[in-house]
Amino acid sequence: MKDNRFVKGRVKSVYYSVMGAYRLITTEHSIMVQFSLGILVTVAGFYFHISREEWMMQTLAIGLVMAIEGANTAIEKLCDFINPGFNEKIGFIKDIASGAVFFAAMAAVAVGAIIYYPRIAGLF
């Protein structure tokens, strides 16, 4: 008899991952903003007919920012759980996690500028 626990376990993992993404998008304002910007540039990609390579870079940039923002949110929630009050070391940890989001966001801005600046500038 075949043991299906491995498959069932993977299905459960995907379910929990989807639920986590849903919770991020529906409860965290920073993720809501990033998700909205992702939708906006996706619409822009269809409007400007960006190339396959540009789609890949844009998709990776959106995914990177969303993933790092999710990790930052998890770190912040964990820090707040461990120490709900002000703590200088916890603040330092949260600042570093936020800095990682900044780096990802700046990379995404650079990708967006490379893709869209020539197209937008050509409109004027």
Short mmCIF file of C-alpha atoms in Angstrom, two decimals:
data_model
loop_
_atom_site.label_atom_id
_atom_site.label_comp_id
_atom_site.label_asym_id
_atom_site.label_seq_id
_atom_site.Cartn_x
_atom_site.Cartn_y
_atom_site.Cartn_z
CA MET A 1 0.00 0.00 0.00
CA LYS A 2 1.34 3.39 -1.00
CA ASP A 3 2.04 5.97 1.70
CA ASN A 4 0.54 9.31 0.66
CA ARG A 5 1.63 11.30 3.67
CA PHE A 6 4.40 13.01 1.73
CA VAL A 7 1.99 14.27 -0.92
CA LYS A 8 -0.62 15.25 1.65
CA GLY A 9 2.07 17.09 3.58
CA ARG A 10 3.11 19.04 0.49
CA VAL A 11 -0.50 19.93 -0.27
CA LYS A 12 -0.91 21.19 3.29
CA SER A 13 2.30 23.23 2.94
CA VAL A 14 0.98 24.89 -0.22
CA TYR A 15 -2.33 25.57 1.50
CA TYR A 16 -0.60 27.24 4.46
CA SER A 17 1.60 29.25 2.10
CA VAL A 18 -1.41 30.51 0.15
CA MET A 19 -3.18 31.38 3.40
CA GLY A 20 -0.09 33.25 4.59
CA ALA A 21 0.06 35.24 1.35
CA TYR A 22 -3.66 36.01 1.68
CA ARG A 23 -3.18 37.17 5.27
CA LEU A 24 -0.29 39.39 4.24
CA ILE A 25 -2.23 41.00 1.40
CA THR A 26 -5.39 41.52 3.45
CA THR A 27 -3.93 42.69 6.77
CA GLU A 28 -0.58 44.42 6.21
CA HIS A 29 -0.58 47.90 4.73
CA SER A 30 2.98 47.72 3.41
CA ILE A 31 2.13 44.55 1.49
CA MET A 32 -1.10 46.12 0.21
CA VAL A 33 0.93 49.00 -1.22
CA GLN A 34 3.52 46.68 -2.79
CA PHE A 35 0.81 44.41 -4.19
CA SER A 36 -1.03 47.40 -5.68
CA LEU A 37 2.18 48.66 -7.28
CA GLY A 38 2.77 45.18 -8.66
CA ILE A 39 -0.67 45.20 -10.28
CA LEU A 40 -0.05 48.71 -11.64
CA VAL A 41 3.23 47.80 -13.33
CA THR A 42 1.68 44.57 -14.63
CA VAL A 43 -1.05 46.61 -16.30
CA ALA A 44 1.66 48.97 -17.62
CA GLY A 45 3.50 45.96 -19.03
CA PHE A 46 0.45 44.97 -21.07
CA TYR A 47 -0.14 48.57 -22.15
CA PHE A 48 3.44 49.10 -23.33
CA HIS A 49 3.84 45.57 -24.74
CA ILE A 50 7.07 44.88 -22.90
CA SER A 51 9.30 42.05 -24.13
CA ARG A 52 9.51 38.56 -22.70
CA GLU A 53 12.82 39.39 -21.01
CA GLU A 54 11.33 42.54 -19.50
CA TRP A 55 8.38 40.51 -18.19
CA MET A 56 10.82 38.12 -16.52
CA MET A 57 12.76 40.94 -14.86
CA GLN A 58 9.58 42.72 -13.78
CA THR A 59 8.08 39.54 -12.36
CA LEU A 60 11.27 38.76 -10.44
CA ALA A 61 11.43 42.33 -9.11
CA ILE A 62 7.80 42.21 -7.92
CA GLY A 63 8.31 38.77 -6.37
CA LEU A 64 11.53 39.86 -4.65
CA VAL A 65 9.94 42.91 -3.07
CA MET A 66 6.85 40.99 -1.97
CA ALA A 67 8.94 38.15 -0.50
CA ILE A 68 11.31 40.45 1.39
CA GLU A 69 8.37 42.55 2.60
CA GLY A 70 6.71 39.37 3.88
CA ALA A 71 9.89 38.29 5.66
CA ASN A 72 10.22 41.78 7.16
CA THR A 73 6.63 41.60 8.43
CA ALA A 74 7.28 38.18 9.98
CA ILE A 75 10.43 39.47 11.70
CA GLU A 76 8.58 42.51 13.04
CA LYS A 77 5.69 40.37 14.34
CA LEU A 78 8.13 37.97 16.00
CA CYS A 79 10.08 40.82 17.59
CA ASP A 80 6.85 42.40 18.88
CA PHE A 81 5.78 39.03 20.29
CA ILE A 82 9.09 38.48 22.06
CA ASN A 83 9.29 42.00 23.43
CA PRO A 84 6.12 44.15 23.08
CA GLY A 85 7.79 47.16 24.69
CA PHE A 86 10.59 49.32 23.37
CA ASN A 87 13.96 47.62 23.19
CA GLU A 88 16.96 49.15 21.44
CA LYS A 89 18.27 45.78 20.21
CA ILE A 90 14.85 44.76 18.86
CA GLY A 91 14.60 48.15 17.15
CA PHE A 92 18.00 47.54 15.53
CA ILE A 93 16.85 44.13 14.25
CA LYS A 94 13.64 45.63 12.85
CA ASP A 95 15.61 48.42 11.16
CA ILE A 96 17.89 45.90 9.47
CA ALA A 97 14.90 43.90 8.20
CA SER A 98 13.35 47.10 6.90
CA GLY A 99 16.65 47.96 5.22
CA ALA A 100 16.45 44.68 3.29
CA VAL A 101 13.07 45.78 1.95
CA PHE A 102 14.61 49.11 0.95
CA PHE A 103 17.34 47.36 -1.08
CA ALA A 104 14.78 45.14 -2.83
CA ALA A 105 12.51 48.11 -3.53
CA MET A 106 15.37 50.17 -4.97
CA ALA A 107 16.34 47.27 -7.24
CA ALA A 108 12.69 47.05 -8.37
CA VAL A 109 12.62 50.80 -9.03
CA ALA A 110 15.77 50.44 -11.14
CA VAL A 111 14.19 47.59 -13.13
CA GLY A 112 11.04 49.66 -13.62
CA ALA A 113 13.04 52.70 -14.74
CA ILE A 114 15.03 50.65 -17.23
CA ILE A 115 11.86 49.14 -18.68
CA TYR A 116 9.48 52.10 -18.61
CA TYR A 117 11.49 55.33 -18.77
CA PRO A 118 12.20 55.04 -22.52
CA ARG A 119 8.56 54.26 -23.23
CA ILE A 120 7.14 57.03 -21.06
CA ALA A 121 9.71 59.57 -22.30
CA GLY A 122 8.73 58.65 -25.87
CA LEU A 123 5.14 59.74 -25.17
CA PHE A 124 6.19 63.38 -24.72
#
